[in-house]
PDB file of C-alpha atoms in Angstrom:
ATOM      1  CA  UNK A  24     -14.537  82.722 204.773  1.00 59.00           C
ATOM      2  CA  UNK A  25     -10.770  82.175 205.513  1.00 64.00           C
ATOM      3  CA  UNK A  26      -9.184  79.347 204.328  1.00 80.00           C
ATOM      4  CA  UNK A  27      -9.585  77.059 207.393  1.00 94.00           C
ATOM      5  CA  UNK A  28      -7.158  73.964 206.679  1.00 96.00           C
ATOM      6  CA  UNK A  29      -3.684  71.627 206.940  1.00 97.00           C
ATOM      7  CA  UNK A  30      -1.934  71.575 210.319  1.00 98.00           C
ATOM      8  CA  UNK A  31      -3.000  74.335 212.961  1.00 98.00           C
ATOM      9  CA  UNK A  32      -0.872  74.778 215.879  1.00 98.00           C
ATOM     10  CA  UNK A  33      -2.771  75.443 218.756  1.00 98.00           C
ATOM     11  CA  UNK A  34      -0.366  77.751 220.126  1.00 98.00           C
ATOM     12  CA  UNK A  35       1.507  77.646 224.023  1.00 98.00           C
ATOM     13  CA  UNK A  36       0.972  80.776 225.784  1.00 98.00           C
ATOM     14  CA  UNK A  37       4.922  81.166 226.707  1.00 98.00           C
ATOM     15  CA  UNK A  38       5.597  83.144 229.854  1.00 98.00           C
ATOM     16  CA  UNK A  39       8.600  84.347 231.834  1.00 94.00           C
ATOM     17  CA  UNK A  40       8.311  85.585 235.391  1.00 93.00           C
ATOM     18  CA  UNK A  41       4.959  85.092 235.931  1.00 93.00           C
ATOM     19  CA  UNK A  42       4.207  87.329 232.688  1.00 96.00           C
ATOM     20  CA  UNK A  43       3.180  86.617 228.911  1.00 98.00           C
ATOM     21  CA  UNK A  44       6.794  86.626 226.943  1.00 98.00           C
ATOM     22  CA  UNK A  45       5.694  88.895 224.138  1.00 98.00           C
ATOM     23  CA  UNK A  46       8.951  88.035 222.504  1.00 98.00           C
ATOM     24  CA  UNK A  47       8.715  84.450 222.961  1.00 98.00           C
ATOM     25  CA  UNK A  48       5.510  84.600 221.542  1.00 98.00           C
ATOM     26  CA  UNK A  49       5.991  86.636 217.903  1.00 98.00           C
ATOM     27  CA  UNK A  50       9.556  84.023 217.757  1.00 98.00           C
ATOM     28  CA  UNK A  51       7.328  80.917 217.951  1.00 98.00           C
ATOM     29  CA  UNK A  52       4.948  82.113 215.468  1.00 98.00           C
ATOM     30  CA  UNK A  53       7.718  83.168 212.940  1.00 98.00           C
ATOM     31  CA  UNK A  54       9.126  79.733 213.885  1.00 98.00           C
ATOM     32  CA  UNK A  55       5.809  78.080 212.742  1.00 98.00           C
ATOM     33  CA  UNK A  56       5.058  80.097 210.090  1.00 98.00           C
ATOM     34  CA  UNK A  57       8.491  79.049 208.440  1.00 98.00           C
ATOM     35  CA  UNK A  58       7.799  75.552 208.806  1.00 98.00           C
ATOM     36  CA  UNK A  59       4.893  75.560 207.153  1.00 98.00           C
ATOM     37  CA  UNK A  60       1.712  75.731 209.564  1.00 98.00           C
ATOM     38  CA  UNK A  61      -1.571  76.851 207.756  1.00 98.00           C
ATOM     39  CA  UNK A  62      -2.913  78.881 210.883  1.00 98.00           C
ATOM     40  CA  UNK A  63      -2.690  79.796 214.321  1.00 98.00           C
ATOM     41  CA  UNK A  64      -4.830  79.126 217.306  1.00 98.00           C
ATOM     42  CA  UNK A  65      -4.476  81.281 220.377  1.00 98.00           C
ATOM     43  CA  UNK A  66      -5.874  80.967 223.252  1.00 98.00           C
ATOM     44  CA  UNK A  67      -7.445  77.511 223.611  1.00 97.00           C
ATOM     45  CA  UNK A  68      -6.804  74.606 225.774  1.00 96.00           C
ATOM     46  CA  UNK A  69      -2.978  74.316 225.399  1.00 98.00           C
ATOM     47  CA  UNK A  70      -2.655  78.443 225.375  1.00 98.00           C
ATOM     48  CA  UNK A  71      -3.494  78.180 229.224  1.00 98.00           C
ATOM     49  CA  UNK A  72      -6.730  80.454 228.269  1.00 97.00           C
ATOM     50  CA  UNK A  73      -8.709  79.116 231.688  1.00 95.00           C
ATOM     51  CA  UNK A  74      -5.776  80.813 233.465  1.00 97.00           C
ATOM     52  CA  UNK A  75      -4.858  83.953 231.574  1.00 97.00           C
ATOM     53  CA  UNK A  76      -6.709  86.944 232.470  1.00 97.00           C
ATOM     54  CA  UNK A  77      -9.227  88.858 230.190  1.00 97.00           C
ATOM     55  CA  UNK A  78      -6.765  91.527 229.407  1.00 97.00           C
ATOM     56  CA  UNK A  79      -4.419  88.826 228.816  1.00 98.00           C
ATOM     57  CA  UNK A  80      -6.264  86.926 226.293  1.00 98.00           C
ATOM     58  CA  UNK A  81      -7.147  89.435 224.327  1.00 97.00           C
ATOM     59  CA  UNK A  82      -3.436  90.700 224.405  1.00 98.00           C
ATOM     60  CA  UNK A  83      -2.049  87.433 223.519  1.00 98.00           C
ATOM     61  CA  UNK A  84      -5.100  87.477 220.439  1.00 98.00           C
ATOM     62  CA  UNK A  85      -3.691  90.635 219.330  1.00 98.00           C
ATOM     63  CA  UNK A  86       0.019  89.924 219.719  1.00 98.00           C
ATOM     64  CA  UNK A  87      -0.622  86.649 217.514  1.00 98.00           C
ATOM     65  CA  UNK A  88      -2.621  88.587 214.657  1.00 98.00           C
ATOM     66  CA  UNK A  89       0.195  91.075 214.376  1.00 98.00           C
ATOM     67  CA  UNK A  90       2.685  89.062 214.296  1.00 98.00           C
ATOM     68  CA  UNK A  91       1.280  86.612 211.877  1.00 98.00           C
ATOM     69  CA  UNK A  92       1.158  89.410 209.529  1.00 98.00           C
ATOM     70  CA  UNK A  93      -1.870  88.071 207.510  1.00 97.00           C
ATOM     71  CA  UNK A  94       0.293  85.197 206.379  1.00 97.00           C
ATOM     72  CA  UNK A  95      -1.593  82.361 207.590  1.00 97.00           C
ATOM     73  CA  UNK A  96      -5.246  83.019 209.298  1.00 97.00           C
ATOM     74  CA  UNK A  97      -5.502  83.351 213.047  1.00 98.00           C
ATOM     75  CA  UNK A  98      -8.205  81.790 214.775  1.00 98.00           C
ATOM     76  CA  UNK A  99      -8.730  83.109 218.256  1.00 98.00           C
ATOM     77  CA  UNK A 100      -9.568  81.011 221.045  1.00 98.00           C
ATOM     78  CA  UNK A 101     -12.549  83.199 222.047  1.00 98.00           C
ATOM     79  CA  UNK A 102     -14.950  80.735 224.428  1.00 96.00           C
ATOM     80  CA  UNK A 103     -16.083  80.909 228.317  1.00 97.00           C
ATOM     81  CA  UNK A 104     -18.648  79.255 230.534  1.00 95.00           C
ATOM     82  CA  UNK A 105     -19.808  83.034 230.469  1.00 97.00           C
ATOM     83  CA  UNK A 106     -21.787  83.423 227.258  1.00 98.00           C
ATOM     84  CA  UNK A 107     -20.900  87.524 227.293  1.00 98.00           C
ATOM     85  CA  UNK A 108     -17.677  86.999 228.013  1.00 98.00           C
ATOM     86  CA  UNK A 109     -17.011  84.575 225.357  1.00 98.00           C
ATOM     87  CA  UNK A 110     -18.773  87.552 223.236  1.00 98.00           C
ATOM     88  CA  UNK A 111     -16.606  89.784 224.462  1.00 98.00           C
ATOM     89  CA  UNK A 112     -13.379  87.919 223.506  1.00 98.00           C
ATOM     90  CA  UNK A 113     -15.056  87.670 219.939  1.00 98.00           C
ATOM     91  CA  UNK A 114     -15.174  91.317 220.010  1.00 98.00           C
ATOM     92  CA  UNK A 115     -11.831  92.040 220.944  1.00 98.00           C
ATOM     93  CA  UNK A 116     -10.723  88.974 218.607  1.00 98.00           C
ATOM     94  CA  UNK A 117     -12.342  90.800 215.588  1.00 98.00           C
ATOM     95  CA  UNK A 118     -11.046  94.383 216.608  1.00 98.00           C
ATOM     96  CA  UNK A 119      -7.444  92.801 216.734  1.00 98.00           C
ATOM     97  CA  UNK A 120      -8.242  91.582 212.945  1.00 98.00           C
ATOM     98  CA  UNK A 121      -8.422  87.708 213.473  1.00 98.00           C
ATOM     99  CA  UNK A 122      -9.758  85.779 211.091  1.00 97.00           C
ATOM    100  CA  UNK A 123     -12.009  83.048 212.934  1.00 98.00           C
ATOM    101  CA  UNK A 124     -13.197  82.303 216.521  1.00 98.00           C
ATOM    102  CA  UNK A 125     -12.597  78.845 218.426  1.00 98.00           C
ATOM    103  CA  UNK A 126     -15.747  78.487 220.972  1.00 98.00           C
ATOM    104  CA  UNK A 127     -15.508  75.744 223.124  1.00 98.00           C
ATOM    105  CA  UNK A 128     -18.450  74.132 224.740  1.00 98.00           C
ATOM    106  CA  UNK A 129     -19.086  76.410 228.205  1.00 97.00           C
ATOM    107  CA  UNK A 130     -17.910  73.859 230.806  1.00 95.00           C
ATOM    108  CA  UNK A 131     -18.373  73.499 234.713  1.00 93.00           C
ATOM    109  CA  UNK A 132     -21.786  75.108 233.733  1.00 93.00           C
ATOM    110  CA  UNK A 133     -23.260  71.609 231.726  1.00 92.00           C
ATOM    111  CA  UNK A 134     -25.812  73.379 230.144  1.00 96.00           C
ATOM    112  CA  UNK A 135     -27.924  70.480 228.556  1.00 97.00           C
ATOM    113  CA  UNK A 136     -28.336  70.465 224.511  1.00 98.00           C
ATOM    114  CA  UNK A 137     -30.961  73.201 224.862  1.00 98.00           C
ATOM    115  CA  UNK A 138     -28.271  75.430 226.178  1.00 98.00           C
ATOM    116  CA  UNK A 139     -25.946  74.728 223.975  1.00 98.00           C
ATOM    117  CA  UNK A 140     -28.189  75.810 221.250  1.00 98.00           C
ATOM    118  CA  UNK A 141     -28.867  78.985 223.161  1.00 98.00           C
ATOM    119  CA  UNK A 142     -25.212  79.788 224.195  1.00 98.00           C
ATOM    120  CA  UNK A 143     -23.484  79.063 220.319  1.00 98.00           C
ATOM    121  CA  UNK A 144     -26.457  81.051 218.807  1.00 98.00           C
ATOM    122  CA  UNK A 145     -26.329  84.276 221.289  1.00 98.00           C
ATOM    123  CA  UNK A 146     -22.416  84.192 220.342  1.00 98.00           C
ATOM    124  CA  UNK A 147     -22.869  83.740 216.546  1.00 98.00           C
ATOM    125  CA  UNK A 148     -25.521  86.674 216.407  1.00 97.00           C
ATOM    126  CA  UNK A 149     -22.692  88.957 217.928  1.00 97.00           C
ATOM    127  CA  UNK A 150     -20.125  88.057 216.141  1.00 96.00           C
ATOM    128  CA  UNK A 151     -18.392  89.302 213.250  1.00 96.00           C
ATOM    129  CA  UNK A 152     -15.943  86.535 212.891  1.00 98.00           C
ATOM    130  CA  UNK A 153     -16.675  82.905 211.505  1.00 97.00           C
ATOM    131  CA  UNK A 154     -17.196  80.500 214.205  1.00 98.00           C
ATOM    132  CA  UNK A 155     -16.047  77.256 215.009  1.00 98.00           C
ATOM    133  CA  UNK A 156     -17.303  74.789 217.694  1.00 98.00           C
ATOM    134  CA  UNK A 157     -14.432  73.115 219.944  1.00 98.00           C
ATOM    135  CA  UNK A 158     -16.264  69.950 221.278  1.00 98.00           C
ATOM    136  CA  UNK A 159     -13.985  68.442 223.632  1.00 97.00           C
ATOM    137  CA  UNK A 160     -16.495  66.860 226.727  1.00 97.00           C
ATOM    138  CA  UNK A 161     -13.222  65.120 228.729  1.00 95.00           C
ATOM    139  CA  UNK A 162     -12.603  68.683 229.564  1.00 95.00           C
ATOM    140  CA  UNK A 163     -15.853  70.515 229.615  1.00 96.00           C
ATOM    141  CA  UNK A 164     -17.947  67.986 231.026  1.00 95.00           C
ATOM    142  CA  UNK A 165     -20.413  68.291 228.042  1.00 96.00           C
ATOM    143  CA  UNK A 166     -21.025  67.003 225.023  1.00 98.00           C
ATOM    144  CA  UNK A 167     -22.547  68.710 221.887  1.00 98.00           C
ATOM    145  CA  UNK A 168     -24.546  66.105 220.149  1.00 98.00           C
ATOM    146  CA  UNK A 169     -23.689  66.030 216.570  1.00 98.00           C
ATOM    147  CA  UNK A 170     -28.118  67.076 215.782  1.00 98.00           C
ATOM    148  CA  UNK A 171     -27.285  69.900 218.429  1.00 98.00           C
ATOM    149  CA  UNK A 172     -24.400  70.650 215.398  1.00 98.00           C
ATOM    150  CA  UNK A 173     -26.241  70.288 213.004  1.00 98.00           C
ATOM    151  CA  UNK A 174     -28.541  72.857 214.258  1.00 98.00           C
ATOM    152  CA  UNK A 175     -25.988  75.331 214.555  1.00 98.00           C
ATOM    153  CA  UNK A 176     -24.570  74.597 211.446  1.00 98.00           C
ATOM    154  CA  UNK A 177     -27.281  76.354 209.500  1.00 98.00           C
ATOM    155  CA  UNK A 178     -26.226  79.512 211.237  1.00 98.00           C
ATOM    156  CA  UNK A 179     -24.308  81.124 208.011  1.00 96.00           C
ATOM    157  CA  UNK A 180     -21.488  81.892 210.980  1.00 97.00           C
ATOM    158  CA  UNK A 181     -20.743  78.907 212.403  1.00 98.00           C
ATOM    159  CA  UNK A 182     -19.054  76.715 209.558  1.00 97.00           C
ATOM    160  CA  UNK A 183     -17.200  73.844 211.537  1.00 98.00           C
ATOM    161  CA  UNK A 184     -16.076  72.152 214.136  1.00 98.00           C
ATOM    162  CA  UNK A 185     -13.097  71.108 216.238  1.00 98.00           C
ATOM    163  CA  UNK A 186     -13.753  67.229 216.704  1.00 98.00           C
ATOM    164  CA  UNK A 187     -12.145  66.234 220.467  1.00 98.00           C
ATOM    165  CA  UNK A 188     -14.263  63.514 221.537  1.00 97.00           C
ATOM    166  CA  UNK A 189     -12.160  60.752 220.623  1.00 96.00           C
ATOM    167  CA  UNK A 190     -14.930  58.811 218.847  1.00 97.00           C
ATOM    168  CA  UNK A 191     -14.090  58.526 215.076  1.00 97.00           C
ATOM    169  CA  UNK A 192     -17.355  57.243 214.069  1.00 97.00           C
ATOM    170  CA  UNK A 193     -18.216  61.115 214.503  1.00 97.00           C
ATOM    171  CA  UNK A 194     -16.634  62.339 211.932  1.00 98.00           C
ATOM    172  CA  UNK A 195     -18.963  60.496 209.258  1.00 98.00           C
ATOM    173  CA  UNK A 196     -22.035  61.547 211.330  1.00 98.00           C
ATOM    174  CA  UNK A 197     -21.286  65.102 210.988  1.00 98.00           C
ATOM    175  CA  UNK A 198     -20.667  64.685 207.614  1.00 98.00           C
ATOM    176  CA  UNK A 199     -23.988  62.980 207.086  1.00 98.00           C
ATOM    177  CA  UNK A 200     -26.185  65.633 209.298  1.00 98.00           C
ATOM    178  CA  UNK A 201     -24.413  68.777 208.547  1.00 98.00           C
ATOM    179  CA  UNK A 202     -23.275  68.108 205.154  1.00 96.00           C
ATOM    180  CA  UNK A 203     -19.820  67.568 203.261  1.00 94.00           C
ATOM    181  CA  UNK A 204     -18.532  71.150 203.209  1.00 94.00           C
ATOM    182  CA  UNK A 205     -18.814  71.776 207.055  1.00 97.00           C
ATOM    183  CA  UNK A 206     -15.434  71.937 208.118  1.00 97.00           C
ATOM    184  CA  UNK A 207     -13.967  69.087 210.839  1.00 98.00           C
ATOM    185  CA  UNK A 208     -10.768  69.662 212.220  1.00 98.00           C
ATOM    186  CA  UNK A 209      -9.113  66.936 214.090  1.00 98.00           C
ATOM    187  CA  UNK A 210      -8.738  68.050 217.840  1.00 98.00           C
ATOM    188  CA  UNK A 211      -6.620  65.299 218.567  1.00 98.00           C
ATOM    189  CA  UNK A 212      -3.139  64.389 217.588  1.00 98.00           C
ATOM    190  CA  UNK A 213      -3.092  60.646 217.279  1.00 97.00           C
ATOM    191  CA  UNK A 214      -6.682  60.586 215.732  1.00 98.00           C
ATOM    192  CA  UNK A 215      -5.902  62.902 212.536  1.00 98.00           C
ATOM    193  CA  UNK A 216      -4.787  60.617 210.310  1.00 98.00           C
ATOM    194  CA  UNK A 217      -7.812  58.139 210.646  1.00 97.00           C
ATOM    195  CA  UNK A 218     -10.113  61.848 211.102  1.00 98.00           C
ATOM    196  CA  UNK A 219      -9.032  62.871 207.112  1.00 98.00           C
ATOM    197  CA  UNK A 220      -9.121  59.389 205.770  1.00 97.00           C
ATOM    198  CA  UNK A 221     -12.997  59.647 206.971  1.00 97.00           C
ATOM    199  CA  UNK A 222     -13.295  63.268 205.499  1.00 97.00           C
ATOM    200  CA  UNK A 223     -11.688  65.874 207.703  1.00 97.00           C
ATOM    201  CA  UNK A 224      -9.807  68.947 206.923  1.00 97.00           C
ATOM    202  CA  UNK A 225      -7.191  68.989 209.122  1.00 97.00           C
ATOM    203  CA  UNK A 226      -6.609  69.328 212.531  1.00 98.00           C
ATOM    204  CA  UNK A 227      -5.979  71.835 215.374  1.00 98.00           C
ATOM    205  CA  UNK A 228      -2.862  70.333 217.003  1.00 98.00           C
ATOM    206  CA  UNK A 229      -0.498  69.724 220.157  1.00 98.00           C
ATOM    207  CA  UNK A 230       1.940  68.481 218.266  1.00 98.00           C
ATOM    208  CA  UNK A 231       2.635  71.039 216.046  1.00 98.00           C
ATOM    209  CA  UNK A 232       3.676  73.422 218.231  1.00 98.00           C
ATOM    210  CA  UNK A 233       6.615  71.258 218.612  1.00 98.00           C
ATOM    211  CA  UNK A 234       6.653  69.119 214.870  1.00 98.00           C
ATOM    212  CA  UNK A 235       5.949  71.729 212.917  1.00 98.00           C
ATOM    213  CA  UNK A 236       7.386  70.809 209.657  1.00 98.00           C
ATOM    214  CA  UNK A 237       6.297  67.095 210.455  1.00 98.00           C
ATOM    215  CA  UNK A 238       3.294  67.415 211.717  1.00 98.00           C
ATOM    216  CA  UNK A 239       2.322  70.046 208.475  1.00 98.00           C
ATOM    217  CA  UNK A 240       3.715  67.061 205.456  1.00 98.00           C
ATOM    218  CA  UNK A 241       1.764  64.575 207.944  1.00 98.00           C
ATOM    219  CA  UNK A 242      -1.712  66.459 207.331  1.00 98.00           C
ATOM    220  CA  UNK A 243      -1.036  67.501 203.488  1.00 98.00           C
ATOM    221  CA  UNK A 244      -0.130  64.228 202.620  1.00 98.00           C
ATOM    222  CA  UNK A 245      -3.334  62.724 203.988  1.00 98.00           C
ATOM    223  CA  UNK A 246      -4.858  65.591 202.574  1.00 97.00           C
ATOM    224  CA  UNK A 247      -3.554  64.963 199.352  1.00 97.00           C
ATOM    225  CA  UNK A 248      -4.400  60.999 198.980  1.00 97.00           C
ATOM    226  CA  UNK A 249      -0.636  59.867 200.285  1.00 98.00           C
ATOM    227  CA  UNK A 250      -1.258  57.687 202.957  1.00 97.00           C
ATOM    228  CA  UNK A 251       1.500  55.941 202.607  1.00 98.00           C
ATOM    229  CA  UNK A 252       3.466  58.809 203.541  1.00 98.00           C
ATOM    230  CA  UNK A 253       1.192  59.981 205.934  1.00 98.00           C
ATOM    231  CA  UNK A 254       1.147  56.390 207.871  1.00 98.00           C
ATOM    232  CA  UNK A 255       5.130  56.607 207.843  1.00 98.00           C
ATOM    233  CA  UNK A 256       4.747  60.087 209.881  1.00 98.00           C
ATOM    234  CA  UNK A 257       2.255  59.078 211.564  1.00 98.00           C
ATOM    235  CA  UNK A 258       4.411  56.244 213.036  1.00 98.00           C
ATOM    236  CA  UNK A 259       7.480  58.564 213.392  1.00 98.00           C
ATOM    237  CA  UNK A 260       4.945  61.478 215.529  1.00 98.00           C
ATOM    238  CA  UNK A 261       2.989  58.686 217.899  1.00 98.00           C
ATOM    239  CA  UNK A 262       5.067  58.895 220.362  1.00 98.00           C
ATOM    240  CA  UNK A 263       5.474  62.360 220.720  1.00 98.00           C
ATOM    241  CA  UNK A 264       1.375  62.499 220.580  1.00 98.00           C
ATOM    242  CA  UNK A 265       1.741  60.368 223.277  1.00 98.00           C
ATOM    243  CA  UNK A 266       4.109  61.553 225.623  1.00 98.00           C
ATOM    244  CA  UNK A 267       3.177  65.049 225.590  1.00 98.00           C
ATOM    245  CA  UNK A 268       0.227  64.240 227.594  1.00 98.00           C
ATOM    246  CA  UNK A 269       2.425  62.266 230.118  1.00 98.00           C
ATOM    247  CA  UNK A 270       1.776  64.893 232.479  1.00 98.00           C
ATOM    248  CA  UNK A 271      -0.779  67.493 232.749  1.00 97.00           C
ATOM    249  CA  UNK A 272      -0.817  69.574 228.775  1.00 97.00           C
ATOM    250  CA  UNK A 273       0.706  71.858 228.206  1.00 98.00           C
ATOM    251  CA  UNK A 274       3.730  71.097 230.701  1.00 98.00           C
ATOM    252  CA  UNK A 275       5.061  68.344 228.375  1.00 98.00           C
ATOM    253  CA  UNK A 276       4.626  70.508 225.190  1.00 98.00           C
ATOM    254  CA  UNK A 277       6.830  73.437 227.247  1.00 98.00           C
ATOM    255  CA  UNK A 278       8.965  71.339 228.468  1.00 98.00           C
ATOM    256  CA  UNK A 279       9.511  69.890 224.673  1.00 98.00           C
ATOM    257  CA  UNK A 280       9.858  73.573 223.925  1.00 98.00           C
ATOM    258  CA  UNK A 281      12.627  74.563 226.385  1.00 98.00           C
ATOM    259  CA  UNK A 282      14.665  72.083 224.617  1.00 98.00           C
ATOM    260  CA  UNK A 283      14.247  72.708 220.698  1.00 97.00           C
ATOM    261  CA  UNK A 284      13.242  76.265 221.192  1.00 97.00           C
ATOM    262  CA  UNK A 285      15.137  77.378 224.140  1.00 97.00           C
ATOM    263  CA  UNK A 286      11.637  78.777 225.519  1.00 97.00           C
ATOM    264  CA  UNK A 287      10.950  78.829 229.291  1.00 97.00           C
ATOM    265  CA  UNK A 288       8.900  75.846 230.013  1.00 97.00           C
ATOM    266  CA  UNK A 289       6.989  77.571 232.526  1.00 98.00           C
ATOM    267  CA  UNK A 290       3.250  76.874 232.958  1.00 98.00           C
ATOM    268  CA  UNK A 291       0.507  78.584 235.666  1.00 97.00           C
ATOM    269  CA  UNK A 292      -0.678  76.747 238.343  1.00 97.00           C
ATOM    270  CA  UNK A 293      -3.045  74.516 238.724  1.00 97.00           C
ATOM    271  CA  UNK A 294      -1.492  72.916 235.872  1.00 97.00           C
ATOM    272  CA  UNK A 295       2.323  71.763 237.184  1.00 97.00           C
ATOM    273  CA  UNK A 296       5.685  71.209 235.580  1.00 97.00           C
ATOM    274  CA  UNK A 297       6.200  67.825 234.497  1.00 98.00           C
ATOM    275  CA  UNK A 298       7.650  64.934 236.585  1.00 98.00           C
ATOM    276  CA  UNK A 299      10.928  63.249 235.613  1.00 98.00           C
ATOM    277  CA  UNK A 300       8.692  60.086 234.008  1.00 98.00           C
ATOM    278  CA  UNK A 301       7.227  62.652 231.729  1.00 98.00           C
ATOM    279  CA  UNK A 302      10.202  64.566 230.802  1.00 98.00           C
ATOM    280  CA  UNK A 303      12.023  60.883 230.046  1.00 98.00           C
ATOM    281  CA  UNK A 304       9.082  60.296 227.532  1.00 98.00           C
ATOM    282  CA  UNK A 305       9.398  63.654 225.639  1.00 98.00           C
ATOM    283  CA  UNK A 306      12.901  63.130 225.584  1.00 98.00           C
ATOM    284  CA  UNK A 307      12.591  59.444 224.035  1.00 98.00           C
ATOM    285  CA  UNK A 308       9.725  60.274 221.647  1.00 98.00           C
ATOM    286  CA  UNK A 309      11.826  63.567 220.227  1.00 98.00           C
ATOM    287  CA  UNK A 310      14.613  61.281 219.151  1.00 98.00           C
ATOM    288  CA  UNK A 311      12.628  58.744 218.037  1.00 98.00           C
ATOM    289  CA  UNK A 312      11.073  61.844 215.820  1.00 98.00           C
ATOM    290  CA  UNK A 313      14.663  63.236 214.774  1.00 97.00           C
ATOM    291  CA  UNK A 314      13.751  65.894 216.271  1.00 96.00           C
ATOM    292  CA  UNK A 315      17.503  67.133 217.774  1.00 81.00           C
ATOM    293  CA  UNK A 316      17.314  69.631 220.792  1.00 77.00           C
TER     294      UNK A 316
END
């Protein structure tokens, strides 16, 4: 099992013209690779995966694995609200040589616990890749009861979990049902610090894609027993967590981008560029970071 851990990036998908910006893409990974993220996730929520095509996901899979060069793991956004086409992605995922598989919960469809149980097990028996559950019901419309988890957790390929619910006391009850060594991953910025303080691992973040360097010594030091340290960063990042959901994710984060990165901020419709107010509040909550465009 790769070592799953520290501050994840969960990557933008950066495009130019209407296209995915290959070379956009393999800079931004370098970028975060220098500064010291411990992985890469393609392809989920802030990758713009419900609006890339299937040949484009499982380009933008393979352009991250070869590109990350087997420094840090890569763990694929691979889920759908089609169980063979989240399969599919897996397939493709694997092929490409990543490491691990993000699955969110299939949304739109609201498949009940039962099919929950039905969907995560068809996709662990076909996969070759470790497998982690993305619960995050303010976007699917479901959510995976932490007994539902601990069901799946027995499944020798599905070994943790992406925690997005926004309830903290969940953290201790998957620790309690599914046992210590089940990996939790923080799925959202502003929770991670109080996520590791009640046993997580680290967290699959917005922020980083932006932070890098902070956002990485925030996680290690909370890792490592600092909170201290940890609760100064975290105070020096909360605004950014905040304001890069001012408008619609990810058009904050590529906006935030464009200016420390020089990347086009430009997102796919439905999801729109940010308004002024937003833009304001990235700007504000990068200084307030240090984080000079």
């Amino acid at each position: 099992m790769p070592l799953i851990t520290g501050s994840i990036p969960a990557l933008v998908t950066p495009f130019r013209d209407g296209r995915v910006d290959k070379d956009a893409l393999f800079e931004l990974v370098e970028w975060q690779i220098a500064e010291g993220s411990a992985g890469l996730v393609p392809c989920g929520t802030t990758g713009e995966a419900a609006t890339l095509s299937i040949a484009e996901h499982d380009e933008v899979v393979a352009l991250t694995v070869a590109a990350a060069r087997g420094r840090v793991p890569v763990i694929a956004g691979c889920g759908s609200n089609d169980t063979a086409v989240a399969i599919h992605h897996i397939e493709r995922a694997a092929a490409a040589g990543a490491d691990a598989a993000l699955i969110v919960c299939p949304y739109y469809n609201r498949p009940g616990q039962r099919g929950l149980l039905l969907h995560f097990r068809a996709v662990a028996e076909a996969s070759a890749l470790p497998i982690l559950v993305y619960n995050i019901p303010g976007r699917t419309g479901i959510d995976m009861a932490s007994e539902t988890l601990a069901e799946l957790a027995t499944h020798p390929r599905i070994i943790g979990v992406k925690e997005s619910t926004g309830d903290i006391n969940r953290v201790s009850e998957i620790r309690a049902l599914c046992g210590p060594d089940f990996l939790i991953l923080s799925g959202n910025d502003y929770m991670t610090l109080g996520i590791i303080a009640h046993g997580g691992h680290g967290a699959i973040s917005v922020t980083a894609n932006v932070a890098p360097r902070l956002n990485a010594a925030q996680v290690k030091a909370a890792l490592d027993g600092d909170f201290a340290t940890a609760l100064a960063l975290q105070d020096q990042l909360w605004p950014l967590h905040q304001a890069l959901f001012t408008d619609p994710s990810p058009g904050p984060v590529k906006y935030a981008l464009s200016l420390v990165r020089g990347m086009s901020p430009d997102v796919r419709l439905p999801v729109p560029a940010p308004g002024p107010a937003s833009r304001a509040a990235v700007d504000a909550a990068l200084a307030h970071a240090g984080i000079a465009p």
